[in-house]
mmCIF file of C-alpha atoms and ligand atoms in Angstrom:
data_model
loop_
_atom_site.group_PDB
_atom_site.id
_atom_site.type_symbol
_atom_site.label_atom_id
_atom_site.label_comp_id
_atom_site.label_asym_id
_atom_site.label_seq_id
_atom_site.Cartn_x
_atom_site.Cartn_y
_atom_site.Cartn_z
ATOM 1 C CA MET A 21 -67.702 28.019 -46.719
ATOM 2 C CA ASN A 22 -71.226 26.699 -46.904
ATOM 3 C CA TYR A 23 -72.392 25.427 -43.526
ATOM 4 C CA SER A 24 -75.727 24.185 -44.765
ATOM 5 C CA LYS A 25 -75.051 20.473 -45.108
ATOM 6 C CA LYS A 26 -77.187 17.483 -45.990
ATOM 7 C CA THR A 27 -78.340 15.557 -42.942
ATOM 8 C CA PRO A 28 -80.018 12.169 -42.494
ATOM 9 C CA ARG A 29 -83.357 14.016 -42.831
ATOM 10 C CA ASP A 30 -82.541 14.506 -46.514
ATOM 11 C CA ILE A 31 -82.398 10.833 -47.482
ATOM 12 C CA SER A 32 -84.431 7.649 -47.196
ATOM 13 C CA LEU A 33 -82.678 5.456 -44.632
ATOM 14 C CA GLU A 34 -84.754 2.287 -44.810
ATOM 15 C CA GLY A 35 -82.401 -0.686 -45.089
ATOM 16 C CA LYS A 36 -79.325 1.513 -45.544
ATOM 17 C CA LYS A 37 -76.022 0.667 -43.895
ATOM 18 C CA VAL A 38 -74.713 3.817 -42.286
ATOM 19 C CA LEU A 39 -71.239 4.505 -40.883
ATOM 20 C CA VAL A 40 -71.391 7.216 -38.209
ATOM 21 C CA ARG A 41 -68.313 9.003 -36.844
ATOM 22 C CA CYS A 42 -69.063 10.117 -33.299
ATOM 23 C CA ASP A 43 -66.944 11.829 -30.693
ATOM 24 C CA PHE A 44 -66.998 9.262 -27.887
ATOM 25 C CA ASN A 45 -63.696 10.555 -26.505
ATOM 26 C CA VAL A 46 -65.091 10.706 -22.976
ATOM 27 C CA PRO A 47 -62.980 11.313 -19.860
ATOM 28 C CA MET A 48 -62.076 7.910 -18.365
ATOM 29 C CA LYS A 49 -60.512 6.845 -15.095
ATOM 30 C CA ASP A 50 -59.656 3.216 -14.330
ATOM 31 C CA GLY A 51 -62.052 2.034 -17.027
ATOM 32 C CA VAL A 52 -64.939 4.111 -15.679
ATOM 33 C CA ILE A 53 -66.558 6.893 -17.712
ATOM 34 C CA GLN A 54 -66.321 10.134 -15.712
ATOM 35 C CA ASP A 55 -68.772 12.135 -17.779
ATOM 36 C CA ASP A 56 -71.032 10.619 -20.448
ATOM 37 C CA ARG A 57 -72.161 13.879 -22.037
ATOM 38 C CA ARG A 58 -70.451 13.191 -25.348
ATOM 39 C CA ILE A 59 -72.258 9.858 -25.608
ATOM 40 C CA VAL A 60 -75.588 11.420 -24.682
ATOM 41 C CA SER A 61 -75.143 14.188 -27.249
ATOM 42 C CA ALA A 62 -74.690 11.614 -30.018
ATOM 43 C CA LEU A 63 -78.048 9.974 -29.270
ATOM 44 C CA PRO A 64 -80.349 12.165 -31.407
ATOM 45 C CA THR A 65 -78.495 11.194 -34.586
ATOM 46 C CA VAL A 66 -78.151 7.533 -33.629
ATOM 47 C CA ARG A 67 -81.799 7.234 -32.583
ATOM 48 C CA TYR A 68 -83.019 8.930 -35.748
ATOM 49 C CA LEU A 69 -81.043 6.511 -37.914
ATOM 50 C CA LEU A 70 -82.289 3.479 -35.980
ATOM 51 C CA GLU A 71 -85.910 4.607 -35.948
ATOM 52 C CA ASN A 72 -85.794 5.166 -39.686
ATOM 53 C CA GLY A 73 -84.627 1.654 -40.452
ATOM 54 C CA ALA A 74 -80.875 2.073 -40.885
ATOM 55 C CA ALA A 75 -78.274 -0.492 -39.793
ATOM 56 C CA VAL A 76 -75.741 1.620 -37.934
ATOM 57 C CA THR A 77 -71.992 1.172 -37.484
ATOM 58 C CA LEU A 78 -70.589 3.660 -34.979
ATOM 59 C CA CYS A 79 -66.940 4.627 -34.768
ATOM 60 C CA SER A 80 -64.856 7.023 -32.696
ATOM 61 C CA HIS A 81 -61.413 7.665 -31.323
ATOM 62 C CA MET A 82 -60.598 7.643 -27.620
ATOM 63 C CA GLY A 83 -57.423 9.168 -26.202
ATOM 64 C CA ARG A 84 -54.091 8.735 -27.926
ATOM 65 C CA PRO A 85 -53.184 5.056 -28.271
ATOM 66 C CA LYS A 86 -50.735 6.132 -31.014
ATOM 67 C CA GLY A 87 -51.640 3.516 -33.581
ATOM 68 C CA GLU A 88 -51.413 0.545 -31.243
ATOM 69 C CA VAL A 89 -54.021 -1.707 -29.692
ATOM 70 C CA ASN A 90 -54.182 -0.799 -26.001
ATOM 71 C CA PRO A 91 -57.028 -1.982 -23.775
ATOM 72 C CA LYS A 92 -56.707 1.230 -21.772
ATOM 73 C CA TYR A 93 -58.263 3.035 -24.725
ATOM 74 C CA SER A 94 -60.882 0.417 -25.605
ATOM 75 C CA LEU A 95 -64.378 1.620 -26.417
ATOM 76 C CA ALA A 96 -65.869 -1.221 -24.327
ATOM 77 C CA PRO A 97 -67.196 1.130 -21.600
ATOM 78 C CA VAL A 98 -68.756 3.265 -24.337
ATOM 79 C CA ALA A 99 -70.514 0.249 -25.885
ATOM 80 C CA LYS A 100 -71.920 -0.608 -22.453
ATOM 81 C CA ARG A 101 -73.141 2.924 -21.783
ATOM 82 C CA LEU A 102 -74.622 3.190 -25.285
ATOM 83 C CA SER A 103 -76.503 -0.065 -24.758
ATOM 84 C CA GLU A 104 -77.998 1.330 -21.543
ATOM 85 C CA LEU A 105 -78.963 4.651 -23.074
ATOM 86 C CA LEU A 106 -80.449 3.150 -26.245
ATOM 87 C CA GLU A 107 -82.031 0.315 -24.275
ATOM 88 C CA GLN A 108 -80.756 -2.182 -26.829
ATOM 89 C CA GLU A 109 -77.504 -4.065 -27.108
ATOM 90 C CA VAL A 110 -74.681 -2.330 -28.954
ATOM 91 C CA ILE A 111 -72.139 -5.021 -29.839
ATOM 92 C CA LEU A 112 -68.487 -3.944 -29.863
ATOM 93 C CA ALA A 113 -66.201 -5.482 -32.502
ATOM 94 C CA ASP A 114 -62.765 -6.616 -31.280
ATOM 95 C CA ASP A 115 -60.970 -4.606 -33.938
ATOM 96 C CA VAL A 116 -61.356 -1.623 -36.252
ATOM 97 C CA ILE A 117 -61.361 -3.041 -39.785
ATOM 98 C CA GLY A 118 -60.371 -6.678 -39.166
ATOM 99 C CA GLU A 119 -62.328 -9.939 -39.244
ATOM 100 C CA SER A 120 -64.332 -9.114 -36.139
ATOM 101 C CA ALA A 121 -65.440 -5.712 -37.408
ATOM 102 C CA LYS A 122 -66.372 -7.187 -40.789
ATOM 103 C CA ALA A 123 -68.458 -9.926 -39.189
ATOM 104 C CA VAL A 124 -70.172 -7.629 -36.669
ATOM 105 C CA ARG A 125 -70.991 -5.060 -39.339
ATOM 106 C CA ALA A 126 -72.268 -7.692 -41.771
ATOM 107 C CA ALA A 127 -74.584 -9.121 -39.097
ATOM 108 C CA CYS A 128 -75.987 -5.722 -38.130
ATOM 109 C CA LYS A 129 -79.691 -5.516 -39.076
ATOM 110 C CA PRO A 130 -81.873 -2.463 -39.729
ATOM 111 C CA GLY A 131 -82.720 -0.881 -36.374
ATOM 112 C CA GLN A 132 -79.502 -2.197 -34.793
ATOM 113 C CA ALA A 133 -76.294 -0.366 -33.892
ATOM 114 C CA VAL A 134 -72.805 -1.798 -33.540
ATOM 115 C CA LEU A 135 -69.534 -0.160 -32.540
ATOM 116 C CA ILE A 136 -66.074 -0.833 -33.929
ATOM 117 C CA GLU A 137 -62.939 -0.401 -31.809
ATOM 118 C CA ASN A 138 -61.016 2.829 -31.322
ATOM 119 C CA VAL A 139 -60.050 4.030 -34.803
ATOM 120 C CA ARG A 140 -56.715 5.261 -33.403
ATOM 121 C CA TYR A 141 -55.710 1.654 -32.685
ATOM 122 C CA ASP A 142 -54.556 1.853 -36.301
ATOM 123 C CA ALA A 143 -51.828 4.373 -37.171
ATOM 124 C CA ARG A 144 -53.406 4.837 -40.600
ATOM 125 C CA GLU A 145 -56.338 6.703 -39.036
ATOM 126 C CA GLU A 146 -54.365 9.849 -38.206
ATOM 127 C CA LYS A 147 -52.410 9.579 -41.471
ATOM 128 C CA ASN A 148 -55.698 9.694 -43.375
ATOM 129 C CA ASP A 149 -54.564 6.601 -45.250
ATOM 130 C CA PRO A 150 -56.816 5.942 -48.274
ATOM 131 C CA GLU A 151 -56.757 2.139 -47.928
ATOM 132 C CA PHE A 152 -57.758 2.376 -44.282
ATOM 133 C CA ALA A 153 -60.518 4.891 -45.097
ATOM 134 C CA LYS A 154 -61.755 2.570 -47.851
ATOM 135 C CA ALA A 155 -61.896 -0.324 -45.400
ATOM 136 C CA LEU A 156 -63.889 1.802 -42.939
ATOM 137 C CA ALA A 157 -66.337 2.669 -45.727
ATOM 138 C CA GLU A 158 -66.600 -0.960 -46.903
ATOM 139 C CA GLY A 159 -70.153 -2.271 -46.898
ATOM 140 C CA ALA A 160 -71.753 1.054 -45.929
ATOM 141 C CA ASP A 161 -74.100 3.081 -48.140
ATOM 142 C CA LEU A 162 -73.752 6.371 -46.314
ATOM 143 C CA TYR A 163 -71.347 8.182 -43.987
ATOM 144 C CA VAL A 164 -72.578 10.560 -41.293
ATOM 145 C CA ASN A 165 -70.111 12.740 -39.416
ATOM 146 C CA ASP A 166 -71.347 13.857 -36.017
ATOM 147 C CA ALA A 167 -67.920 14.347 -34.412
ATOM 148 C CA PHE A 168 -67.629 18.119 -34.352
ATOM 149 C CA GLY A 169 -64.885 17.838 -31.721
ATOM 150 C CA ALA A 170 -62.670 16.035 -34.256
ATOM 151 C CA ALA A 171 -63.727 17.996 -37.358
ATOM 152 C CA HIS A 172 -60.572 20.122 -37.415
ATOM 153 C CA ARG A 173 -58.539 16.999 -38.150
ATOM 154 C CA ALA A 174 -58.314 15.419 -41.597
ATOM 155 C CA HIS A 175 -58.191 11.812 -40.439
ATOM 156 C CA ALA A 176 -59.502 8.706 -42.194
ATOM 157 C CA SER A 177 -62.698 8.499 -40.130
ATOM 158 C CA THR A 178 -63.351 12.263 -40.125
ATOM 159 C CA GLU A 179 -62.509 13.083 -43.743
ATOM 160 C CA GLY A 180 -60.966 10.208 -45.703
ATOM 161 C CA VAL A 181 -64.141 8.065 -45.791
ATOM 162 C CA SER A 182 -65.998 10.870 -47.581
ATOM 163 C CA LYS A 183 -64.064 9.933 -50.733
ATOM 164 C CA TYR A 184 -65.832 6.565 -50.799
ATOM 165 C CA LEU A 185 -69.327 7.312 -49.498
ATOM 166 C CA PRO A 186 -71.923 10.073 -49.716
ATOM 167 C CA ALA A 187 -71.066 12.169 -46.650
ATOM 168 C CA TYR A 188 -73.782 13.732 -44.506
ATOM 169 C CA CYS A 189 -73.859 15.873 -41.402
ATOM 170 C CA GLY A 190 -75.122 14.557 -38.038
ATOM 171 C CA PHE A 191 -77.492 16.587 -35.882
ATOM 172 C CA LEU A 192 -74.935 17.555 -33.243
ATOM 173 C CA MET A 193 -72.578 18.808 -35.927
ATOM 174 C CA GLU A 194 -75.506 20.564 -37.638
ATOM 175 C CA ARG A 195 -76.304 22.503 -34.457
ATOM 176 C CA GLU A 196 -72.658 23.530 -33.951
ATOM 177 C CA LEU A 197 -72.435 24.812 -37.523
ATOM 178 C CA GLU A 198 -75.725 26.667 -37.218
ATOM 179 C CA VAL A 199 -74.824 28.410 -33.956
ATOM 180 C CA LEU A 200 -71.178 29.213 -34.681
ATOM 181 C CA GLY A 201 -71.926 30.032 -38.321
ATOM 182 C CA LYS A 202 -74.646 32.484 -37.343
ATOM 183 C CA ALA A 203 -72.418 34.136 -34.732
ATOM 184 C CA LEU A 204 -69.840 34.856 -37.409
ATOM 185 C CA ALA A 205 -72.180 35.788 -40.250
ATOM 186 C CA ASN A 206 -75.175 37.436 -38.680
ATOM 187 C CA PRO A 207 -74.871 37.949 -34.903
ATOM 188 C CA ALA A 208 -77.370 39.841 -32.778
ATOM 189 C CA ARG A 209 -75.462 42.996 -31.802
ATOM 190 C CA PRO A 210 -73.531 44.163 -29.972
ATOM 191 C CA PHE A 211 -71.362 41.102 -30.606
ATOM 192 C CA THR A 212 -68.783 40.646 -27.839
ATOM 193 C CA ALA A 213 -65.951 38.135 -27.589
ATOM 194 C CA VAL A 214 -64.350 37.408 -24.230
ATOM 195 C CA LEU A 215 -60.953 35.839 -24.840
ATOM 196 C CA GLY A 216 -58.689 34.539 -22.127
ATOM 197 C CA GLY A 217 -56.261 31.791 -21.291
ATOM 198 C CA ALA A 218 -52.538 31.650 -21.021
ATOM 199 C CA LYS A 219 -51.100 31.568 -24.513
ATOM 200 C CA ILE A 220 -51.381 34.612 -26.722
ATOM 201 C CA SER A 221 -49.885 32.701 -29.677
ATOM 202 C CA ASP A 222 -52.894 30.337 -29.617
ATOM 203 C CA LYS A 223 -55.355 33.208 -29.775
ATOM 204 C CA LEU A 224 -53.844 35.723 -32.220
ATOM 205 C CA ALA A 225 -55.476 34.220 -35.316
ATOM 206 C CA LEU A 226 -58.770 34.183 -33.433
ATOM 207 C CA ILE A 227 -58.522 37.851 -32.474
ATOM 208 C CA GLU A 228 -57.573 38.789 -36.051
ATOM 209 C CA ASN A 229 -60.585 36.977 -37.490
ATOM 210 C CA LEU A 230 -63.065 38.254 -34.898
ATOM 211 C CA LEU A 231 -61.908 41.869 -35.011
ATOM 212 C CA PRO A 232 -63.859 42.918 -38.116
ATOM 213 C CA LYS A 233 -66.909 40.900 -36.999
ATOM 214 C CA CYS A 234 -67.153 41.848 -33.302
ATOM 215 C CA ASP A 235 -68.110 45.099 -31.627
ATOM 216 C CA ASN A 236 -66.034 44.380 -28.515
ATOM 217 C CA ILE A 237 -63.154 42.050 -27.765
ATOM 218 C CA LEU A 238 -62.498 41.741 -24.041
ATOM 219 C CA ILE A 239 -59.046 40.352 -23.306
ATOM 220 C CA VAL A 240 -58.630 38.550 -19.982
ATOM 221 C CA GLY A 241 -56.343 35.942 -18.404
ATOM 222 C CA GLY A 242 -52.647 35.340 -18.755
ATOM 223 C CA MET A 243 -52.516 36.715 -22.275
ATOM 224 C CA SER A 244 -53.664 40.178 -21.181
ATOM 225 C CA TYR A 245 -50.239 40.992 -19.683
ATOM 226 C CA THR A 246 -48.446 40.834 -23.015
ATOM 227 C CA PHE A 247 -50.975 43.423 -24.213
ATOM 228 C CA GLN A 248 -50.205 45.557 -21.133
ATOM 229 C CA LYS A 249 -46.521 45.255 -21.884
ATOM 230 C CA ALA A 250 -47.146 46.291 -25.515
ATOM 231 C CA LEU A 251 -48.762 49.455 -24.143
ATOM 232 C CA GLY A 252 -45.689 50.167 -22.027
ATOM 233 C CA GLY A 253 -47.110 48.887 -18.717
ATOM 234 C CA GLU A 254 -45.157 47.266 -15.884
ATOM 235 C CA ILE A 255 -46.187 43.620 -15.550
ATOM 236 C CA GLY A 256 -43.619 42.294 -13.064
ATOM 237 C CA ALA A 257 -43.312 38.504 -13.276
ATOM 238 C CA SER A 258 -46.634 38.027 -15.088
ATOM 239 C CA LEU A 259 -46.873 35.781 -18.136
ATOM 240 C CA CYS A 260 -45.454 37.534 -21.167
ATOM 241 C CA ASP A 261 -44.740 36.448 -24.718
ATOM 242 C CA ALA A 262 -42.070 38.991 -25.667
ATOM 243 C CA GLU A 263 -41.977 37.815 -29.287
ATOM 244 C CA LYS A 264 -45.571 38.856 -29.816
ATOM 245 C CA ILE A 265 -45.315 42.413 -28.521
ATOM 246 C CA ASP A 266 -44.861 43.995 -31.975
ATOM 247 C CA ASP A 267 -47.800 42.005 -33.375
ATOM 248 C CA LEU A 268 -49.976 43.187 -30.515
ATOM 249 C CA ARG A 269 -49.013 46.822 -31.045
ATOM 250 C CA ALA A 270 -50.050 46.501 -34.711
ATOM 251 C CA LEU A 271 -53.268 44.781 -33.683
ATOM 252 C CA LEU A 272 -54.153 47.478 -31.148
ATOM 253 C CA ALA A 273 -53.447 50.187 -33.716
ATOM 254 C CA LYS A 274 -56.010 48.778 -36.140
ATOM 255 C CA ALA A 275 -58.546 47.724 -33.489
ATOM 256 C CA GLU A 276 -60.304 51.111 -33.410
ATOM 257 C CA GLY A 277 -60.904 50.825 -29.688
ATOM 258 C CA LYS A 278 -62.748 47.506 -30.010
ATOM 259 C CA ILE A 279 -60.152 45.684 -27.910
ATOM 260 C CA MET A 280 -60.668 46.271 -24.201
ATOM 261 C CA LEU A 281 -58.014 45.306 -21.687
ATOM 262 C CA PRO A 282 -58.387 44.788 -17.927
ATOM 263 C CA VAL A 283 -58.167 47.976 -15.873
ATOM 264 C CA ASP A 284 -57.043 46.157 -12.721
ATOM 265 C CA ASP A 285 -55.530 42.797 -11.814
ATOM 266 C CA VAL A 286 -55.322 40.539 -8.812
ATOM 267 C CA ILE A 287 -51.594 40.027 -8.350
ATOM 268 C CA ALA A 288 -49.657 37.545 -6.204
ATOM 269 C CA ASP A 289 -46.080 37.234 -4.957
ATOM 270 C CA LYS A 290 -45.839 33.636 -6.141
ATOM 271 C CA PHE A 291 -47.727 31.159 -8.322
ATOM 272 C CA ASP A 292 -49.600 29.561 -5.446
ATOM 273 C CA ASN A 293 -53.133 29.657 -4.119
ATOM 274 C CA GLU A 294 -51.777 30.643 -0.684
ATOM 275 C CA ALA A 295 -49.565 33.449 -2.010
ATOM 276 C CA ASN A 296 -49.908 37.008 -0.716
ATOM 277 C CA ARG A 297 -52.312 38.801 -3.015
ATOM 278 C CA LYS A 298 -53.584 42.278 -3.705
ATOM 279 C CA THR A 299 -55.299 44.321 -6.376
ATOM 280 C CA ALA A 300 -53.209 46.533 -8.643
ATOM 281 C CA LYS A 301 -54.036 48.923 -11.462
ATOM 282 C CA ALA A 302 -53.355 47.310 -14.838
ATOM 283 C CA GLY A 303 -49.794 47.925 -16.004
ATOM 284 C CA GLN A 304 -48.600 48.697 -12.449
ATOM 285 C CA THR A 305 -47.503 45.295 -11.213
ATOM 286 C CA PRO A 306 -44.319 45.612 -9.121
ATOM 287 C CA GLU A 307 -41.188 43.497 -9.634
ATOM 288 C CA GLY A 308 -41.583 40.007 -8.193
ATOM 289 C CA TRP A 309 -45.390 40.050 -8.388
ATOM 290 C CA MET A 310 -47.523 38.454 -11.087
ATOM 291 C CA GLY A 311 -51.006 38.878 -12.475
ATOM 292 C CA MET A 312 -53.223 35.924 -11.543
ATOM 293 C CA ASP A 313 -56.758 37.154 -12.237
ATOM 294 C CA ILE A 314 -58.710 40.183 -13.426
ATOM 295 C CA GLY A 315 -59.447 42.673 -10.659
ATOM 296 C CA PRO A 316 -62.899 43.593 -9.272
ATOM 297 C CA GLU A 317 -63.277 46.735 -11.383
ATOM 298 C CA THR A 318 -62.553 44.789 -14.562
ATOM 299 C CA ALA A 319 -64.915 41.999 -13.530
ATOM 300 C CA LYS A 320 -67.701 44.575 -13.131
ATOM 301 C CA LEU A 321 -66.842 46.438 -16.357
ATOM 302 C CA PHE A 322 -66.581 43.278 -18.477
ATOM 303 C CA GLY A 323 -69.580 41.672 -16.760
ATOM 304 C CA ASP A 324 -71.667 44.711 -17.743
ATOM 305 C CA LYS A 325 -70.474 44.436 -21.346
ATOM 306 C CA VAL A 326 -71.547 40.792 -21.409
ATOM 307 C CA LEU A 327 -74.922 41.729 -19.917
ATOM 308 C CA SER A 328 -75.579 44.451 -22.491
ATOM 309 C CA SER A 329 -74.540 42.445 -25.565
ATOM 310 C CA GLY A 330 -76.700 40.689 -28.138
ATOM 311 C CA THR A 331 -74.261 37.823 -28.731
ATOM 312 C CA VAL A 332 -71.295 36.747 -26.602
ATOM 313 C CA VAL A 333 -68.622 34.187 -27.410
ATOM 314 C CA TRP A 334 -66.361 33.235 -24.509
ATOM 315 C CA ASN A 335 -63.160 31.233 -24.727
ATOM 316 C CA GLY A 336 -60.477 30.969 -22.056
ATOM 317 C CA PRO A 337 -60.470 31.656 -18.301
ATOM 318 C CA ALA A 338 -59.942 35.143 -16.834
ATOM 319 C CA GLY A 339 -57.304 33.935 -14.386
ATOM 320 C CA VAL A 340 -55.707 30.884 -12.808
ATOM 321 C CA PHE A 341 -59.180 29.594 -12.025
ATOM 322 C CA GLU A 342 -57.881 26.210 -10.870
ATOM 323 C CA MET A 343 -56.725 28.047 -7.700
ATOM 324 C CA SER A 344 -59.753 29.131 -5.682
ATOM 325 C CA ASN A 345 -58.231 32.475 -4.655
ATOM 326 C CA PHE A 346 -57.792 33.399 -8.305
ATOM 327 C CA SER A 347 -61.064 32.081 -9.714
ATOM 328 C CA THR A 348 -63.195 35.128 -8.878
ATOM 329 C CA GLY A 349 -62.795 36.809 -12.268
ATOM 330 C CA THR A 350 -63.618 33.642 -14.206
ATOM 331 C CA ARG A 351 -66.635 33.127 -11.948
ATOM 332 C CA ALA A 352 -67.799 36.688 -12.577
ATOM 333 C CA ILE A 353 -67.610 36.201 -16.346
ATOM 334 C CA ALA A 354 -69.450 32.872 -16.061
ATOM 335 C CA GLN A 355 -72.168 34.476 -13.938
ATOM 336 C CA ALA A 356 -72.586 37.354 -16.392
ATOM 337 C CA MET A 357 -72.845 34.852 -19.262
ATOM 338 C CA ALA A 358 -75.577 33.020 -17.350
ATOM 339 C CA ASP A 359 -77.484 36.209 -16.473
ATOM 340 C CA SER A 360 -77.161 37.881 -19.872
ATOM 341 C CA LYS A 361 -80.092 38.028 -22.282
ATOM 342 C CA ALA A 362 -77.537 37.796 -25.093
ATOM 343 C CA PHE A 363 -77.177 34.622 -27.124
ATOM 344 C CA THR A 364 -74.275 33.096 -25.218
ATOM 345 C CA ILE A 365 -71.746 30.694 -26.679
ATOM 346 C CA ILE A 366 -68.864 28.977 -24.918
ATOM 347 C CA GLY A 367 -66.101 27.559 -27.065
ATOM 348 C CA GLY A 368 -65.450 24.421 -25.004
ATOM 349 C CA GLY A 369 -62.351 23.774 -22.885
ATOM 350 C CA ASP A 370 -61.683 25.536 -19.577
ATOM 351 C CA SER A 371 -64.534 28.043 -19.869
ATOM 352 C CA ALA A 372 -66.972 25.174 -20.363
ATOM 353 C CA SER A 373 -65.576 23.409 -17.261
ATOM 354 C CA ALA A 374 -65.923 26.649 -15.292
ATOM 355 C CA VAL A 375 -69.644 27.076 -16.028
ATOM 356 C CA GLU A 376 -70.233 23.394 -15.380
ATOM 357 C CA LEU A 377 -68.432 23.537 -12.021
ATOM 358 C CA MET A 378 -70.553 26.531 -11.094
ATOM 359 C CA GLY A 379 -73.763 24.753 -12.090
ATOM 360 C CA LEU A 380 -74.517 27.411 -14.704
ATOM 361 C CA ALA A 381 -74.229 25.250 -17.824
ATOM 362 C CA ASP A 382 -77.973 25.127 -18.495
ATOM 363 C CA LYS A 383 -78.134 28.927 -18.483
ATOM 364 C CA ILE A 384 -75.759 29.142 -21.456
ATOM 365 C CA ASP A 385 -77.336 28.970 -24.908
ATOM 366 C CA HIS A 386 -74.621 26.909 -26.518
ATOM 367 C CA ILE A 387 -71.596 25.132 -25.083
ATOM 368 C CA SER A 388 -69.572 23.832 -27.971
ATOM 369 C CA THR A 389 -68.605 20.149 -27.851
ATOM 370 C CA GLY A 390 -65.352 20.907 -29.652
ATOM 371 C CA GLY A 391 -62.707 23.081 -27.992
ATOM 372 C CA GLY A 392 -60.067 22.966 -30.739
ATOM 373 C CA ALA A 393 -62.647 22.642 -33.514
ATOM 374 C CA SER A 394 -64.714 25.622 -32.362
ATOM 375 C CA LEU A 395 -61.570 27.754 -32.038
ATOM 376 C CA GLU A 396 -60.494 26.896 -35.578
ATOM 377 C CA PHE A 397 -64.020 27.562 -36.814
ATOM 378 C CA LEU A 398 -64.030 30.992 -35.148
ATOM 379 C CA GLU A 399 -60.581 31.657 -36.597
ATOM 380 C CA GLY A 400 -62.265 31.373 -39.993
ATOM 381 C CA LYS A 401 -60.488 28.155 -40.964
ATOM 382 C CA ASN A 402 -62.120 25.463 -43.049
ATOM 383 C CA LEU A 403 -62.636 22.346 -40.961
ATOM 384 C CA PRO A 404 -61.794 19.288 -43.096
ATOM 385 C CA GLY A 405 -64.470 17.185 -41.358
ATOM 386 C CA VAL A 406 -67.070 19.778 -42.364
ATOM 387 C CA ALA A 407 -65.771 20.747 -45.792
ATOM 388 C CA CYS A 408 -66.040 17.099 -46.936
ATOM 389 C CA LEU A 409 -69.791 16.910 -46.209
ATOM 390 C CA GLU A 410 -72.319 17.373 -49.001
ATOM 391 C CA ASP A 411 -73.900 20.806 -49.279
ATOM 392 C CA LYS A 412 -77.656 21.060 -49.109
HETATM 393 P P1 AMP B 7 -55.258 28.228 -22.523
HETATM 394 O O1 AMP B 7 -54.898 26.772 -22.584
HETATM 395 O O2 AMP B 7 -54.314 29.113 -23.282
HETATM 396 O O3 AMP B 7 -56.717 28.494 -22.860
HETATM 397 O O4 AMP B 7 -55.077 28.662 -21.018
HETATM 398 C C1 AMP B 7 -55.787 28.085 -19.947
HETATM 399 C C2 AMP B 7 -54.930 28.214 -18.737
HETATM 400 O O5 AMP B 7 -54.595 29.567 -18.573
HETATM 401 C C3 AMP B 7 -55.580 27.810 -17.432
HETATM 402 O O6 AMP B 7 -54.953 26.649 -16.984
HETATM 403 C C4 AMP B 7 -55.319 28.986 -16.510
HETATM 404 O O7 AMP B 7 -54.839 28.595 -15.266
HETATM 405 C C5 AMP B 7 -54.246 29.733 -17.235
HETATM 406 N N1 AMP B 7 -54.209 31.146 -16.866
HETATM 407 C C6 AMP B 7 -55.191 32.040 -16.897
HETATM 408 N N2 AMP B 7 -54.810 33.224 -16.410
HETATM 409 C C7 AMP B 7 -53.513 33.083 -16.037
HETATM 410 C C8 AMP B 7 -52.562 33.945 -15.433
HETATM 411 N N3 AMP B 7 -52.886 35.178 -15.115
HETATM 412 N N4 AMP B 7 -51.332 33.461 -15.192
HETATM 413 C C9 AMP B 7 -51.024 32.197 -15.512
HETATM 414 N N5 AMP B 7 -51.882 31.331 -16.076
HETATM 415 C C10 AMP B 7 -53.112 31.762 -16.330
#
């Protein structure tokens, strides 16, 4: 797929009406935004459009209102925060494509931005309904998609509208495509992937796609025990996906030594932060005990690999990092990512939270804004919200 897409820099914007799909799906609690990073990251595109004389309609989803109007998922707090950040009022329409949205969009002047309500208030959004997409496009001259986090979904506002308007790529999306695209096509070597998390089934396609591209794949976290089992190790009560054992054996056979597994684990006698714990050699976990984190030898070994790489992609924690006694391995990986001279990329989700919690986020070269989207990208899948944008 071509990742070089037209952006607002490639067109005259003066007097144009532009529909922009953003990812304003910010964490909310009792109507208060907990973290405004997604709004802040949309600003470069929005500001550029405003400064170049466009009249801007912004849209986004928030949460899962399941096709029904629900004030809990209103974008009102987003409109307020946007107004503060842009230092100009961003009016919020009362609906998505109804009378209010039509009136607010019609009244929007060059240099102004308005927001329509949560696109998922309408069930036709997730169904990628053509009539709904057409109504979203109505009155606009151009569509800009800057919602990388939603680009793996073919919904009306992420893909459908491109059938009715010239579709361009926003700056946040452009950066994601540049960084992730380069990692896959032309990485500084050695290229190392650190893959963790609980579910092996979620990561198999990723491992398969990265195998020919990477020099090292370091497996950590809950999914490493199914690998141990495939090698004939004893894993006690650790997480195990028995159905995947044959697949993993085949994978290891063709991996030519690129896949590295933990050499030791921190094991516990129950799934609890206060459990008894000890270090065990990988594949030697006794009955009744379970792997909860990578051990100190593995943390050192994998940390050194991260430090001596040219490019590192990390996705998924090395242990049950939500429990402080089992967060050491994840912390060690995060620290190595921060200290490494490699170009470091974090694929969103738990690994991103871990570096943020540790205050290391600004030492990482790129933290993807799309967990699911960046995974699918790295799996080699076409993202519908990217494929529909015009090539340069
Ligand atoms: P995933 O959603 O597959 O990326 O997995 C993330 C989750 O994996 C986190 O909530 C971790 O607590 C969990 N996890 C990591 N290592 C282990 C482990 N050894 N045992 C159980 N869960 C784990």
